[in-house]
JSON list of C-alpha atoms in Angstrom, two decimals:
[
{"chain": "A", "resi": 258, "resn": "UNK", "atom": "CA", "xyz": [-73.53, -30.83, 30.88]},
{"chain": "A", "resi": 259, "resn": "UNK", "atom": "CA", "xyz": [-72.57, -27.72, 29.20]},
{"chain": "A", "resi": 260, "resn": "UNK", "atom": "CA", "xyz": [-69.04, -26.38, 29.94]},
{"chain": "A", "resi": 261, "resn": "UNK", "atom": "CA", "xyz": [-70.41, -22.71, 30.20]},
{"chain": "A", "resi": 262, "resn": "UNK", "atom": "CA", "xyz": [-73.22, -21.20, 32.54]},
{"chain": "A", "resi": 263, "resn": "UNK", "atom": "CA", "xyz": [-76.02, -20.15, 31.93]},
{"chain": "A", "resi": 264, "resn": "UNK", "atom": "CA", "xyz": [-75.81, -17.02, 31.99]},
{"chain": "A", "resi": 265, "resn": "UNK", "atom": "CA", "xyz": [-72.94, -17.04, 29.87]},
{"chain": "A", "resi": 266, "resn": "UNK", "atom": "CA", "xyz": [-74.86, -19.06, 27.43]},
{"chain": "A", "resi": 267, "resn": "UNK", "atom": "CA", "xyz": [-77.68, -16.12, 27.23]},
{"chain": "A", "resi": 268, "resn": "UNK", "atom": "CA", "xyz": [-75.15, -13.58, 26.86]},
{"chain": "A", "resi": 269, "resn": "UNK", "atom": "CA", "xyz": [-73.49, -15.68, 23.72]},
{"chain": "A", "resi": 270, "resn": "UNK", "atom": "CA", "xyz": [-76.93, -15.63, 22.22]},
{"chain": "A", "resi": 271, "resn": "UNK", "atom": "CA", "xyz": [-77.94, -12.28, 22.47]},
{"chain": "A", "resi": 272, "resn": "UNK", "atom": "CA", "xyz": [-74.89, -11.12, 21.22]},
{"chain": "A", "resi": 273, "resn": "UNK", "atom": "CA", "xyz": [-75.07, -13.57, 18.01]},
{"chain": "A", "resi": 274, "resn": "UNK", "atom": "CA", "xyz": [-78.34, -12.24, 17.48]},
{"chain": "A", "resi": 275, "resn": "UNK", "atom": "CA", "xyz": [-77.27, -8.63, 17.84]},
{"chain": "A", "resi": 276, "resn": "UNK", "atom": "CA", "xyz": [-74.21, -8.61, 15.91]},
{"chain": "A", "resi": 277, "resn": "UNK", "atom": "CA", "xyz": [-75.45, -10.62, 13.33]},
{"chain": "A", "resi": 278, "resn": "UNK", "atom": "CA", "xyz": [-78.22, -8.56, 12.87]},
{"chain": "A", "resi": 279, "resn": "UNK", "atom": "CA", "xyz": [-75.69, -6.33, 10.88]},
{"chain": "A", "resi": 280, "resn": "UNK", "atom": "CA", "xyz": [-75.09, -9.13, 7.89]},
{"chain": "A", "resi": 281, "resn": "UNK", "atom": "CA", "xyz": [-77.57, -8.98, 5.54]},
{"chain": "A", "resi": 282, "resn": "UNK", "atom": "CA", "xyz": [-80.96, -11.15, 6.16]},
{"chain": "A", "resi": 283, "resn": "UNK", "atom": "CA", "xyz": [-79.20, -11.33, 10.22]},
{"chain": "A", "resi": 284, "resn": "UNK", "atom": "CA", "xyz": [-76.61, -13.44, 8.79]},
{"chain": "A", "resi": 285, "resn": "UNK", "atom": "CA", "xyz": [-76.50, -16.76, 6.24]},
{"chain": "A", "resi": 286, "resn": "UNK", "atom": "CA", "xyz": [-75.82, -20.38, 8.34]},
{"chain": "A", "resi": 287, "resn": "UNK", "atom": "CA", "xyz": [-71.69, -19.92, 7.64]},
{"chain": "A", "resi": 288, "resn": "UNK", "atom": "CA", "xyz": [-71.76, -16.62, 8.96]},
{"chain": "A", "resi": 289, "resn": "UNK", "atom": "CA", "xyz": [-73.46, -17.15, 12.26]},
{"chain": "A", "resi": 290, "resn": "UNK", "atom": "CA", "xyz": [-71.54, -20.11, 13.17]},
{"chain": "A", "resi": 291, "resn": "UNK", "atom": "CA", "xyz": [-67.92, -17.92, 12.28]},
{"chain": "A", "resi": 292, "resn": "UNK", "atom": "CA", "xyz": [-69.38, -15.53, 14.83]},
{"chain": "A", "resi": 293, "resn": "UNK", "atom": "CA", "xyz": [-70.53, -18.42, 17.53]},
{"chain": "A", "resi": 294, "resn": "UNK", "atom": "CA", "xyz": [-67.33, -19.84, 17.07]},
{"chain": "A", "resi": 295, "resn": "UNK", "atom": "CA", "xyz": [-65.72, -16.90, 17.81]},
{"chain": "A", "resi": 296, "resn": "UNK", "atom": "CA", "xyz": [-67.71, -15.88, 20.59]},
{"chain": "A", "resi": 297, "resn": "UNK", "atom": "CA", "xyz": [-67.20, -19.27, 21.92]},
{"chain": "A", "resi": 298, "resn": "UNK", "atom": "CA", "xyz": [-62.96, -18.88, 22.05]},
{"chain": "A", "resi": 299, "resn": "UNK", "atom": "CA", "xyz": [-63.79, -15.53, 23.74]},
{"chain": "A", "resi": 300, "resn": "UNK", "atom": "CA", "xyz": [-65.13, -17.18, 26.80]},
{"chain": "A", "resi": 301, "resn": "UNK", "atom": "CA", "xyz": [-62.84, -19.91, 26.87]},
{"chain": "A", "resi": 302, "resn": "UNK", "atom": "CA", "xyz": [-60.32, -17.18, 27.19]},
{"chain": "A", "resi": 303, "resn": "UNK", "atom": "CA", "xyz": [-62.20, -16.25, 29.99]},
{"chain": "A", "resi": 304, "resn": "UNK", "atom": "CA", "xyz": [-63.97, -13.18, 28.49]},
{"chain": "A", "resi": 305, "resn": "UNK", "atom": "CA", "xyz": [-67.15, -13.45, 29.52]},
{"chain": "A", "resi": 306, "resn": "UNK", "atom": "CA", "xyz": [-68.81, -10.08, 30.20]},
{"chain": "A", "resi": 307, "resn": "UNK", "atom": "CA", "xyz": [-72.01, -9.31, 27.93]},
{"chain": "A", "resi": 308, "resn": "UNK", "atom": "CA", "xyz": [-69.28, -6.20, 26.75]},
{"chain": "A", "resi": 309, "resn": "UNK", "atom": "CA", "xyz": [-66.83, -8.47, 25.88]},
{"chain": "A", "resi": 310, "resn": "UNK", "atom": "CA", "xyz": [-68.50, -10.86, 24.19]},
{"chain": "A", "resi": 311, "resn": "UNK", "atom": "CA", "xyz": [-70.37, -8.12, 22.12]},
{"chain": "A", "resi": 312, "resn": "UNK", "atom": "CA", "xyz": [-66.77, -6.76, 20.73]},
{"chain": "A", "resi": 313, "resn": "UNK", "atom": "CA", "xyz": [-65.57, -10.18, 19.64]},
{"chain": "A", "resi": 314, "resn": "UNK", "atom": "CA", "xyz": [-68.54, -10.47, 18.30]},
{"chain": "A", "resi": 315, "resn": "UNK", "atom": "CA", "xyz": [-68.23, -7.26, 16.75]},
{"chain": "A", "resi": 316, "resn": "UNK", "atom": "CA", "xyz": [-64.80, -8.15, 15.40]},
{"chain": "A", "resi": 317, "resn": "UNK", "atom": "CA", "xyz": [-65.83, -11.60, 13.48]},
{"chain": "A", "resi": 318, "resn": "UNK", "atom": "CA", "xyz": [-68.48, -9.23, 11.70]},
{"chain": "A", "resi": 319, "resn": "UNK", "atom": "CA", "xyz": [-65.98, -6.62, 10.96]},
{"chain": "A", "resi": 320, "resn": "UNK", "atom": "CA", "xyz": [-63.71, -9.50, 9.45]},
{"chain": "A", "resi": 321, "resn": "UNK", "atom": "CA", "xyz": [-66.63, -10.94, 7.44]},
{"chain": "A", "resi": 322, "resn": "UNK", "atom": "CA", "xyz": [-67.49, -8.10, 5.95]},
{"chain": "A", "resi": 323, "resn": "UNK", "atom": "CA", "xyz": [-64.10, -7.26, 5.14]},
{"chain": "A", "resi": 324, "resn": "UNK", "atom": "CA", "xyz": [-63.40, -10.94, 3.85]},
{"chain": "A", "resi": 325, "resn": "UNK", "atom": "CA", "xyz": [-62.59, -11.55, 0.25]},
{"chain": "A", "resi": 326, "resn": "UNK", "atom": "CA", "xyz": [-65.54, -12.78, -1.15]},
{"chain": "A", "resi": 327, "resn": "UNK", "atom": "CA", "xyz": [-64.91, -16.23, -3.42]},
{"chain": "A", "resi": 328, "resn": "UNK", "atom": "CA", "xyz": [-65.76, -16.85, -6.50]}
]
């Protein structure tokens, strides 16, 4: 049994498909789960409107894209 609904679990995944959509080829594996993971913490903060979600999600692609890359 899944700790969120199902409609929160929609919401996550349009929004990881939508913000990644900004990374280059929609995002490599890393990248995707950095935002999921962040998305994730967002709702277990209890921030679980499709507008919410989408600016966290915003925010972990803003910080990946700002990231130092390594070498």
């Amino acid at each position: 049994m899944s700790e969120f609904t199902g409609e929160v679990q929609a919401n996550m995944g349009l929004v990881l498909d939508q913000v990644c959509a900004g990374l280059p080829n929609g995002g490599d594996h890393e990248s995707r789960r950095y935002v999921a993971e962040q998305l994730i913490q967002a709702v277990r903060a209890g921030r679980t409107t499709l507008g919410e979600l989408t600016s966290a999600g915003r925010r972990a692609v803003v910080y990946l894209k700002n990231a130092p890359k390594s070498a």
